[in-house]
CSV table of N, CA and C in Angstrom, one decimal:
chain,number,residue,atom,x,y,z
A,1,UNK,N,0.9,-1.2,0.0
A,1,UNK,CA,0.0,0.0,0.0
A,1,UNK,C,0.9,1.2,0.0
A,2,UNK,N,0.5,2.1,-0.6
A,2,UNK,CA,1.5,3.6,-0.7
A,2,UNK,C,0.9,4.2,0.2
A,3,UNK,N,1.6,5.6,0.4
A,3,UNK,CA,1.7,6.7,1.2
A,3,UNK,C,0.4,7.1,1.5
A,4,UNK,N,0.3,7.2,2.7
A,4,UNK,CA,-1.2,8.1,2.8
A,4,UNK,C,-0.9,9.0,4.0
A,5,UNK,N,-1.2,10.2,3.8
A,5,UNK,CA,-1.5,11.3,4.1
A,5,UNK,C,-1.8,11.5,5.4
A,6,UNK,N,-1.8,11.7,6.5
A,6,UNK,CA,-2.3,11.4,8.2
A,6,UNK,C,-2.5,13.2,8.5
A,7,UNK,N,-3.7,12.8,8.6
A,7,UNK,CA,-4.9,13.9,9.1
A,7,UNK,C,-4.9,14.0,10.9
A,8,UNK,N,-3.8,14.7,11.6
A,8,UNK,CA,-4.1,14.9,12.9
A,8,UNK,C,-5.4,14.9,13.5
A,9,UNK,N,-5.9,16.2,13.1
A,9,UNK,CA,-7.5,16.4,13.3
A,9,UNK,C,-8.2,14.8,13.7
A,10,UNK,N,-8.1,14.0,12.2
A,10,UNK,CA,-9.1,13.3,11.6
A,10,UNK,C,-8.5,11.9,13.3
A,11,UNK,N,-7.3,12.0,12.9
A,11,UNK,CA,-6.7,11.2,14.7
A,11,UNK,C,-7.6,11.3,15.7
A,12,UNK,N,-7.0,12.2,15.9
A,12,UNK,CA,-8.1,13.1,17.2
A,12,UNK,C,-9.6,12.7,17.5
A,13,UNK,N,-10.3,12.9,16.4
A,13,UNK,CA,-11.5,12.8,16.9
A,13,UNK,C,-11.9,10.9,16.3
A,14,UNK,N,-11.0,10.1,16.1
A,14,UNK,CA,-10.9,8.7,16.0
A,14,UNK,C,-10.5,8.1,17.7
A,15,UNK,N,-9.7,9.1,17.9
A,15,UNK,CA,-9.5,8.4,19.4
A,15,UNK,C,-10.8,9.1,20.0
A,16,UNK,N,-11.3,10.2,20.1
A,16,UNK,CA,-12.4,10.3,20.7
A,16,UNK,C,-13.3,9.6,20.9
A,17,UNK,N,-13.9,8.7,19.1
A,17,UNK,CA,-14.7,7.7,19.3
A,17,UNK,C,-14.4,6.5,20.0
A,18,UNK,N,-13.0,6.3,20.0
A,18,UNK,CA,-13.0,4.8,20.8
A,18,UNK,C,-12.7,5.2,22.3
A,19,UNK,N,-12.8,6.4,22.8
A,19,UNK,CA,-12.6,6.5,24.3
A,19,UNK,C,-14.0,6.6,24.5
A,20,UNK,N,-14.8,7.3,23.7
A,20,UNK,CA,-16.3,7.4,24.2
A,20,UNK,C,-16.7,5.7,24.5
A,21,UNK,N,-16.5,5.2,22.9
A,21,UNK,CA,-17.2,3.7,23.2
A,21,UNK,C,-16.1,3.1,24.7
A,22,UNK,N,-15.5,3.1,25.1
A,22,UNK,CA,-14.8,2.5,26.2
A,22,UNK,C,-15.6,2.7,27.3
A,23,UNK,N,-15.9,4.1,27.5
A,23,UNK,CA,-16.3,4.9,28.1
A,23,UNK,C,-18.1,4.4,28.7
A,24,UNK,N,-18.7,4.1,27.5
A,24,UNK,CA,-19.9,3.8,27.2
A,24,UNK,C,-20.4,2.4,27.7
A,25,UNK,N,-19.2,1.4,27.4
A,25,UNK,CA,-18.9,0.1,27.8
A,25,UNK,C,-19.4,-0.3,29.0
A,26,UNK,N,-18.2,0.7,29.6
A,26,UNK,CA,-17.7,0.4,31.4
A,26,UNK,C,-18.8,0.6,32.1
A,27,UNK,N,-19.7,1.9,31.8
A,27,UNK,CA,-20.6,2.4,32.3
A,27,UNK,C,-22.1,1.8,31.9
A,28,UNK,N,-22.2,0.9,31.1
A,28,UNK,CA,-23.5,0.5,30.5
A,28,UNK,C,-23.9,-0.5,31.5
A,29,UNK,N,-23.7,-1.1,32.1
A,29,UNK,CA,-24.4,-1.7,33.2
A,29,UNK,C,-25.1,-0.4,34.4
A,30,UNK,N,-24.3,0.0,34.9
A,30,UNK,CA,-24.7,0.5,35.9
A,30,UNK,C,-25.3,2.1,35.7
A,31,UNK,N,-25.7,2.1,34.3
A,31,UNK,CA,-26.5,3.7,34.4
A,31,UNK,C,-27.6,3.2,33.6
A,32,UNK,N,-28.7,3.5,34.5
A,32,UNK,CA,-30.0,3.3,34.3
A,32,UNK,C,-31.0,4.7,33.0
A,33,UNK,N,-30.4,5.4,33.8
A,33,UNK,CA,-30.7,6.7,33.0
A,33,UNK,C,-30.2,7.8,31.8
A,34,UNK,N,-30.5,7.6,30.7
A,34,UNK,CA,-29.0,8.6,29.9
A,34,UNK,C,-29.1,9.7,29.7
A,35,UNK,N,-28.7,10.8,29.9
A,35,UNK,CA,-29.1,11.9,29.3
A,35,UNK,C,-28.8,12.1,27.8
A,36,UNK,N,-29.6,12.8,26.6
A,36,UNK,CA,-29.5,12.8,25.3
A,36,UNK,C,-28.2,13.9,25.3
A,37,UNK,N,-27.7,13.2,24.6
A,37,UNK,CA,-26.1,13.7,23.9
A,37,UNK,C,-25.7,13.0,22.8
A,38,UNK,N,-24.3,12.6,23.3
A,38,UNK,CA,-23.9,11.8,21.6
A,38,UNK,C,-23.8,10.2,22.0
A,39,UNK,N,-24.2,9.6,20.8
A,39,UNK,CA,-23.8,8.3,20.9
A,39,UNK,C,-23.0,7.6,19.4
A,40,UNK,N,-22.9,6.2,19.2
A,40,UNK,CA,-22.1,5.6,18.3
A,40,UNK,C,-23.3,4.6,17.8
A,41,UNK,N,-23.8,4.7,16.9
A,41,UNK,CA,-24.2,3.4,16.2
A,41,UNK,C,-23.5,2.5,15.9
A,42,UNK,N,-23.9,1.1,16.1
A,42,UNK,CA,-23.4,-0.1,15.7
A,42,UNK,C,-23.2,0.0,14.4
A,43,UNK,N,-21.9,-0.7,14.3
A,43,UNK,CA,-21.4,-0.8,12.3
A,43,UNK,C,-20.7,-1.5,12.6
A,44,UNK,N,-21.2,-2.3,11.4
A,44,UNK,CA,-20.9,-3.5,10.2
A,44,UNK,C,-20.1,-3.0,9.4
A,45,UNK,N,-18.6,-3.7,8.8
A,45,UNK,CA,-17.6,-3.2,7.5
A,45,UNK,C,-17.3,-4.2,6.7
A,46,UNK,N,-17.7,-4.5,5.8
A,46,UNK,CA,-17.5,-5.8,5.6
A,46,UNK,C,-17.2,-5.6,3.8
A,47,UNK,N,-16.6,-6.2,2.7
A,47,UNK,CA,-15.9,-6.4,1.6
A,47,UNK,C,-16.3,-7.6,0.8
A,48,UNK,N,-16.5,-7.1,-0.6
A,48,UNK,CA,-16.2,-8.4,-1.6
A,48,UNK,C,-15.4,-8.1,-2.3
A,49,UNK,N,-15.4,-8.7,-3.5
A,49,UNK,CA,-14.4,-8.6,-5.0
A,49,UNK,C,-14.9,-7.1,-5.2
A,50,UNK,N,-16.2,-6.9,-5.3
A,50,UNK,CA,-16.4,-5.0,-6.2
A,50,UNK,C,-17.0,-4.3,-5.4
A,51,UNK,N,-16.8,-4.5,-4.0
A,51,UNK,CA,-17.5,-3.3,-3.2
A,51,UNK,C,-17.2,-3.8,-1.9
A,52,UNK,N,-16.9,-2.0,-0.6
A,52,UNK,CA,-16.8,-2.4,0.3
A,52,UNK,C,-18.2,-1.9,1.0
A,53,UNK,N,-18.9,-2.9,2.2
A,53,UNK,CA,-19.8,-2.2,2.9
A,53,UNK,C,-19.7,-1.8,4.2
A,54,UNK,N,-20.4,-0.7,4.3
A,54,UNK,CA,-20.8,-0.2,6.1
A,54,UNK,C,-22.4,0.1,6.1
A,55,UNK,N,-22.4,-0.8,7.2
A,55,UNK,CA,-23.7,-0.9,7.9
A,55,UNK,C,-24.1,-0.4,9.2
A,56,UNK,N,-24.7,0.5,9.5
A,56,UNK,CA,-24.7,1.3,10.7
A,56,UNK,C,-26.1,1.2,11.5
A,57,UNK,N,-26.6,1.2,12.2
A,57,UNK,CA,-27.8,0.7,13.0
A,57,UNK,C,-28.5,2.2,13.1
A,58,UNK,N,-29.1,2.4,12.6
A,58,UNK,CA,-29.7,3.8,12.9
A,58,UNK,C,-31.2,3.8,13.3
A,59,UNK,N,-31.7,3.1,14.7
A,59,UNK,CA,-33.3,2.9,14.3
A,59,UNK,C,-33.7,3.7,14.7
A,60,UNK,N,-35.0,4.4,14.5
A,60,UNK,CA,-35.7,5.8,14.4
A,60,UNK,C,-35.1,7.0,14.0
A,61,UNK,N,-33.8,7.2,13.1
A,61,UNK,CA,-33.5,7.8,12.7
A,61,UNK,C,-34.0,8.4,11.3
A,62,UNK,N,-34.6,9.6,11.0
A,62,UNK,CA,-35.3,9.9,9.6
A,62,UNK,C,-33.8,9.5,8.7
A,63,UNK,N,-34.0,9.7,7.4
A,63,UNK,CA,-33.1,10.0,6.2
A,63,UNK,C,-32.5,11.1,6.3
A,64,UNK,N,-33.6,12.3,6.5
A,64,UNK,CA,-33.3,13.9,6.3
A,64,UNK,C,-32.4,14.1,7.9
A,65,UNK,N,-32.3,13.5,8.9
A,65,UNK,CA,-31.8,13.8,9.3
A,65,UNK,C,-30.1,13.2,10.0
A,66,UNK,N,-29.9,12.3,8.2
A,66,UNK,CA,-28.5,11.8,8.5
A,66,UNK,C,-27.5,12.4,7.2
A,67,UNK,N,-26.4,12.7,7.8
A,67,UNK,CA,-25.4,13.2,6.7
A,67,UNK,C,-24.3,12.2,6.7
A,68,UNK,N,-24.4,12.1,5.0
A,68,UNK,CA,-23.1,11.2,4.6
A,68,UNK,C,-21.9,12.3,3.8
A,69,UNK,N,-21.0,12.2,4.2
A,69,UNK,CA,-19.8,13.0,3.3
A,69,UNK,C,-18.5,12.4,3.3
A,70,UNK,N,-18.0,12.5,2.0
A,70,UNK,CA,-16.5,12.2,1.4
A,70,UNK,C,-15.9,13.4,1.7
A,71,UNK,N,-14.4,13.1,2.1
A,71,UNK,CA,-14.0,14.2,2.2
A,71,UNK,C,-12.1,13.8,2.7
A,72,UNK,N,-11.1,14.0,1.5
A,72,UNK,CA,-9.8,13.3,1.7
A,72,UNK,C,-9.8,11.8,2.4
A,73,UNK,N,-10.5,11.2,1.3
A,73,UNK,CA,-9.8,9.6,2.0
A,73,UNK,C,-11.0,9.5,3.6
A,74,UNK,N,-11.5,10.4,3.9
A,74,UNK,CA,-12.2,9.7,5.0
A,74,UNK,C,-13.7,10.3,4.6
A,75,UNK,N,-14.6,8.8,5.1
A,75,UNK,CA,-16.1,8.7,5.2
A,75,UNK,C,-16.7,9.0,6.5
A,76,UNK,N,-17.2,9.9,6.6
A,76,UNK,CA,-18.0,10.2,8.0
A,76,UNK,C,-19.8,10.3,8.1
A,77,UNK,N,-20.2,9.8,8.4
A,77,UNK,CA,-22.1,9.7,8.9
A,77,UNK,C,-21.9,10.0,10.1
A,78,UNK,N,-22.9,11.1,9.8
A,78,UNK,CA,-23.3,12.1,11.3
A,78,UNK,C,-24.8,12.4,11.1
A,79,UNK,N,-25.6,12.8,12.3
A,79,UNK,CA,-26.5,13.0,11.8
A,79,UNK,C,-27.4,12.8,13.6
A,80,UNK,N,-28.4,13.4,13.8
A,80,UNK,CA,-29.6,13.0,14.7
A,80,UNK,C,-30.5,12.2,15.5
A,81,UNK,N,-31.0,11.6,16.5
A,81,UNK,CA,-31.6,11.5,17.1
A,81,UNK,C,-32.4,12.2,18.0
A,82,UNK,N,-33.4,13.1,17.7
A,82,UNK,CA,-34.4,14.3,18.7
A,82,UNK,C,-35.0,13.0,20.1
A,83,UNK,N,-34.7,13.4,21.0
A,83,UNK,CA,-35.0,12.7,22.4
A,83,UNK,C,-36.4,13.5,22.0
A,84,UNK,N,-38.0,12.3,22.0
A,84,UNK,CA,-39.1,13.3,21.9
A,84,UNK,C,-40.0,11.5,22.8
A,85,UNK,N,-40.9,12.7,23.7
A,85,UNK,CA,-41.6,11.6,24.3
A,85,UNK,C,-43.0,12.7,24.5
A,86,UNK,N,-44.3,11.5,24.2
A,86,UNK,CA,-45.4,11.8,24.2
A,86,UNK,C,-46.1,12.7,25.5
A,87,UNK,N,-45.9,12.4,26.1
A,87,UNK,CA,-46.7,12.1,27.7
A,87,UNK,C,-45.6,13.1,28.5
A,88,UNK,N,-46.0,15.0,28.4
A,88,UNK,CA,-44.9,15.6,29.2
A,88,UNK,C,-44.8,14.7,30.9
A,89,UNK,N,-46.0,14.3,31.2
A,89,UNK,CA,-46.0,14.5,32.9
A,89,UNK,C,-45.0,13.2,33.2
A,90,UNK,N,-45.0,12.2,32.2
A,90,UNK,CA,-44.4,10.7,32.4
A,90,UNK,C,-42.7,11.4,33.5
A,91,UNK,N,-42.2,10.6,34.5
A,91,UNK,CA,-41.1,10.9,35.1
A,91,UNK,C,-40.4,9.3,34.5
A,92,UNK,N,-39.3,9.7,34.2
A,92,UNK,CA,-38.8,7.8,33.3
A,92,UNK,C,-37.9,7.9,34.5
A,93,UNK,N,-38.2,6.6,34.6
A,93,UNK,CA,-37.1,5.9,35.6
A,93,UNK,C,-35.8,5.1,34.8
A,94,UNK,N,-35.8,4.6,33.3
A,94,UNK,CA,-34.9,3.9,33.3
A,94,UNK,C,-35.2,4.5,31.1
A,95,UNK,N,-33.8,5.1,31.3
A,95,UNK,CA,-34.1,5.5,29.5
A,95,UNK,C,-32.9,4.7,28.9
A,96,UNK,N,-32.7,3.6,27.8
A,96,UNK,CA,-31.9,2.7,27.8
A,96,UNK,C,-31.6,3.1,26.1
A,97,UNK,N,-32.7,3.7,25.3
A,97,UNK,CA,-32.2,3.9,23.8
A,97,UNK,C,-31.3,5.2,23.7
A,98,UNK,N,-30.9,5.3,22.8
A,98,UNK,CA,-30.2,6.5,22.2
A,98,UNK,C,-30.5,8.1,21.6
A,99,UNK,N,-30.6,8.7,22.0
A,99,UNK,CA,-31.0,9.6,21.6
A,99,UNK,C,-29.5,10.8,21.4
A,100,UNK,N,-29.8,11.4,20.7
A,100,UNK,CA,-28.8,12.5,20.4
A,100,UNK,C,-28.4,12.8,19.3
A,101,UNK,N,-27.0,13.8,19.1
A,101,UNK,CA,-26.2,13.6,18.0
A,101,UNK,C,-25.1,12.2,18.0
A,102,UNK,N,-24.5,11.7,16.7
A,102,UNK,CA,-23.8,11.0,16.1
A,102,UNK,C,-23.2,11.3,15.2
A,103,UNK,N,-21.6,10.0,14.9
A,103,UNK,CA,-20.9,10.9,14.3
A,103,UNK,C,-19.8,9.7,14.2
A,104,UNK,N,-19.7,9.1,13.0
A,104,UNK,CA,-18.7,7.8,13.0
A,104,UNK,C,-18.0,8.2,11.4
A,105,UNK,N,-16.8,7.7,11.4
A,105,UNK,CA,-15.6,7.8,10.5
A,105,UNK,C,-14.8,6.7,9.8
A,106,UNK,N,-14.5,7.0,9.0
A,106,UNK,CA,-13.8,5.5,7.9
A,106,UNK,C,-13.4,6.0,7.0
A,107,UNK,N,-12.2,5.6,7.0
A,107,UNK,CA,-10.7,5.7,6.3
A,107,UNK,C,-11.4,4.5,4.8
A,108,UNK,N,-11.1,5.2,3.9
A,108,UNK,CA,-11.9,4.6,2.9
A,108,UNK,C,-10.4,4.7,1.9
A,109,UNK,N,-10.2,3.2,1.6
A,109,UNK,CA,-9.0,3.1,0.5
A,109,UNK,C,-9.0,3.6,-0.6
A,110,UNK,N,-8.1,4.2,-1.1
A,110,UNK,CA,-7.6,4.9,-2.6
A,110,UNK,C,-8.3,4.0,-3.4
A,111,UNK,N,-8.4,2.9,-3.5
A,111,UNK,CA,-8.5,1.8,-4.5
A,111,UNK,C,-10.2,1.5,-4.8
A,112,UNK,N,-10.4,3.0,-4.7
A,112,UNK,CA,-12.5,2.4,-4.6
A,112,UNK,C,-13.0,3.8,-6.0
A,113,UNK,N,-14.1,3.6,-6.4
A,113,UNK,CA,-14.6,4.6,-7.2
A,113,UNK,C,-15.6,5.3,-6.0
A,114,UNK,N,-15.1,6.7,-5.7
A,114,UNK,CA,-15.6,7.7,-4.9
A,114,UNK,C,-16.9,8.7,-5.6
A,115,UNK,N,-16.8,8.2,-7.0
A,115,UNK,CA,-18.0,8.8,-7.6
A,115,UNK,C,-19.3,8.1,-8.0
A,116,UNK,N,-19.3,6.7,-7.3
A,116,UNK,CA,-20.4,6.0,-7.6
A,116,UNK,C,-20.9,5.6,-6.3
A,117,UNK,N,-20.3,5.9,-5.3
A,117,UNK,CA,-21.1,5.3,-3.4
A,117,UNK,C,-22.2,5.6,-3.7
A,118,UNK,N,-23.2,4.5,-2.9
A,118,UNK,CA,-24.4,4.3,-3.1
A,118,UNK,C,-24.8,4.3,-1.4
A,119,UNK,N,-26.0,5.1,-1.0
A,119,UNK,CA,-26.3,4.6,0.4
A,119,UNK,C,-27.6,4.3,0.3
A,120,UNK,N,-28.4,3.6,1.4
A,120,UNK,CA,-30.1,3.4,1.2
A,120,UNK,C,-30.0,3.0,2.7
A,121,UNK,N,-31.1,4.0,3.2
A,121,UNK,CA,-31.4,3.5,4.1
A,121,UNK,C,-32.9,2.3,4.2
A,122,UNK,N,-32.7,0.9,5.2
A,122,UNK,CA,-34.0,0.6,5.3
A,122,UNK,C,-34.1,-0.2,6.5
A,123,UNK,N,-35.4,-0.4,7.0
A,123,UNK,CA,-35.3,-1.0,8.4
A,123,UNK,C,-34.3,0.0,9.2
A,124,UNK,N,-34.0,0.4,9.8
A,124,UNK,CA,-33.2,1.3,10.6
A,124,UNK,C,-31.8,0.7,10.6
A,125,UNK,N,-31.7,0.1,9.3
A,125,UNK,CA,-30.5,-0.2,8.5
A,125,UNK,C,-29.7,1.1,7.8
A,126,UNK,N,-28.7,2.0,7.7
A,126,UNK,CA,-28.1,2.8,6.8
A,126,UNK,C,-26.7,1.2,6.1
A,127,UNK,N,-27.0,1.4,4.9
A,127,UNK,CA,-26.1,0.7,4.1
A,127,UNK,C,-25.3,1.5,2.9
A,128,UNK,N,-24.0,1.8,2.9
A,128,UNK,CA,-23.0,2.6,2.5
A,128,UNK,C,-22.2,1.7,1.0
A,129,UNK,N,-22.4,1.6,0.1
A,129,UNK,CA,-21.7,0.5,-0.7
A,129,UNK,C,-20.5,1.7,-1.8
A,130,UNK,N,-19.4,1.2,-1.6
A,130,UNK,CA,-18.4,2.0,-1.9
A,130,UNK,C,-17.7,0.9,-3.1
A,131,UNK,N,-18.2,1.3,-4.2
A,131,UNK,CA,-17.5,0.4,-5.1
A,131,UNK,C,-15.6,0.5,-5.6
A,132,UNK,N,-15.3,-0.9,-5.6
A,132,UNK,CA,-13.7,-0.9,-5.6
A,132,UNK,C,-13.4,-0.3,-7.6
A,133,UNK,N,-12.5,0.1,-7.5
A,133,UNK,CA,-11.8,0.5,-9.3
A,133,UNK,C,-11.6,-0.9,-9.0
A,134,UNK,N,-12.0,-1.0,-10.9
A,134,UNK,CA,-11.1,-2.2,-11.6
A,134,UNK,C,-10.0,-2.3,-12.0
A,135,UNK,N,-9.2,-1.3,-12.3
A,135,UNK,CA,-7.7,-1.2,-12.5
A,135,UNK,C,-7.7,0.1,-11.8
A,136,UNK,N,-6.4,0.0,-10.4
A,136,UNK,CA,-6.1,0.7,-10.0
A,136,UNK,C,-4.4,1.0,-10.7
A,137,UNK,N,-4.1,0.9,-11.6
A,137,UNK,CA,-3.6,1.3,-12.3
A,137,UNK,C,-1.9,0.5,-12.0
A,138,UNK,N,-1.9,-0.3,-11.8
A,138,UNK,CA,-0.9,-1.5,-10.9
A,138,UNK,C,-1.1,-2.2,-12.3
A,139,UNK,N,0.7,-2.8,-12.3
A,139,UNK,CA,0.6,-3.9,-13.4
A,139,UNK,C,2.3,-5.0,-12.6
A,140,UNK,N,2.3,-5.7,-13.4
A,140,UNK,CA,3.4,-6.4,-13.1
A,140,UNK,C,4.5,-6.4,-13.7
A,141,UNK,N,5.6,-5.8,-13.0
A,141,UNK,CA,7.1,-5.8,-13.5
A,141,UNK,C,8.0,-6.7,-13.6
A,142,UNK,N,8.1,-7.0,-15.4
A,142,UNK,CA,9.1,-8.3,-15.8
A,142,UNK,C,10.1,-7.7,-15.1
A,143,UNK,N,11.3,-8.6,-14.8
A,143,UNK,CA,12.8,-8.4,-14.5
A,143,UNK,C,13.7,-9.4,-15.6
A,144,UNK,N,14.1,-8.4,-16.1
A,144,UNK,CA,15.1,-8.9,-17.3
A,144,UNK,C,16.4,-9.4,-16.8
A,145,UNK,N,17.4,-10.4,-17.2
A,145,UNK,CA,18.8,-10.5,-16.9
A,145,UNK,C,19.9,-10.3,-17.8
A,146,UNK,N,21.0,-9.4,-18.0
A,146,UNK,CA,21.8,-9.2,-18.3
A,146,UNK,C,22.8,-10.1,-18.0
């Protein structure tokens, strides 16, 4: 694999996600109550011969309120969850889904066509298909002998 480019920033907020999820881990047993802020959707990354996917768990999340963007080599989905409950007088004793903003990232290889990603959301499935190039422009070097 050749040179790639290292985005401090893009560092940064990669270690944030995995100290949150650590974070999130340790503490998911013993906190009954959440308050709406940010969370991580579950994702799926998975590859064949002409496409790679990401699968992200987004349930009750609208469309309109998820952003997908390319942007130098990295894929990021961000986007909403509105904390909204029917019944103002209800007092909850125990809130266990997610509500808030989100905000997950992926290093997406040189070796893919960036002008054909496809996403669809369904079932509170978001599915990201990032098609691989057929010739990335690699070939094989005879070695001659003198």
């Amino acid at each position: 694999m050749g040179y790639q480019k290292r985005h401090p920033i893009r560092d940064i907020l990669d270690l944030q996600d995995r100290m949150n999820r650590v974070f999130e881990e340790s503490f998911r047993d013993s906190e009954h109550v959440r308050l709406p802020g940010r969370w991580n959707p579950q994702v799926d990354v998975a590859e064949d011969d002409e496409a790679l996917y990401i699968r992200a768990e987004l349930p009750g999340v609208k469309r309109e309120d998820i952003s997908l963007d390319l942007s130098d080599g990295v894929l990021t989905i961000s986007g909403s969850k509105p904390f909204t409950h029917d019944n103002r007088s209800e007092n909850y004793y125990m809130i266990e889904r997610q509500y808030g903003t989100f905000r997950r990232t992926f290093n997406i290889p040189r070796a893919v066509d960036v002008h054909t990603i496809q996403a669809k959301l369904e079932k509170g499935i978001l599915e990201v298909r990032v098609p691989k190039l057929n010739d990335i422009g690699g070939r094989k070097i005879p070695i001659i002998e003198r």
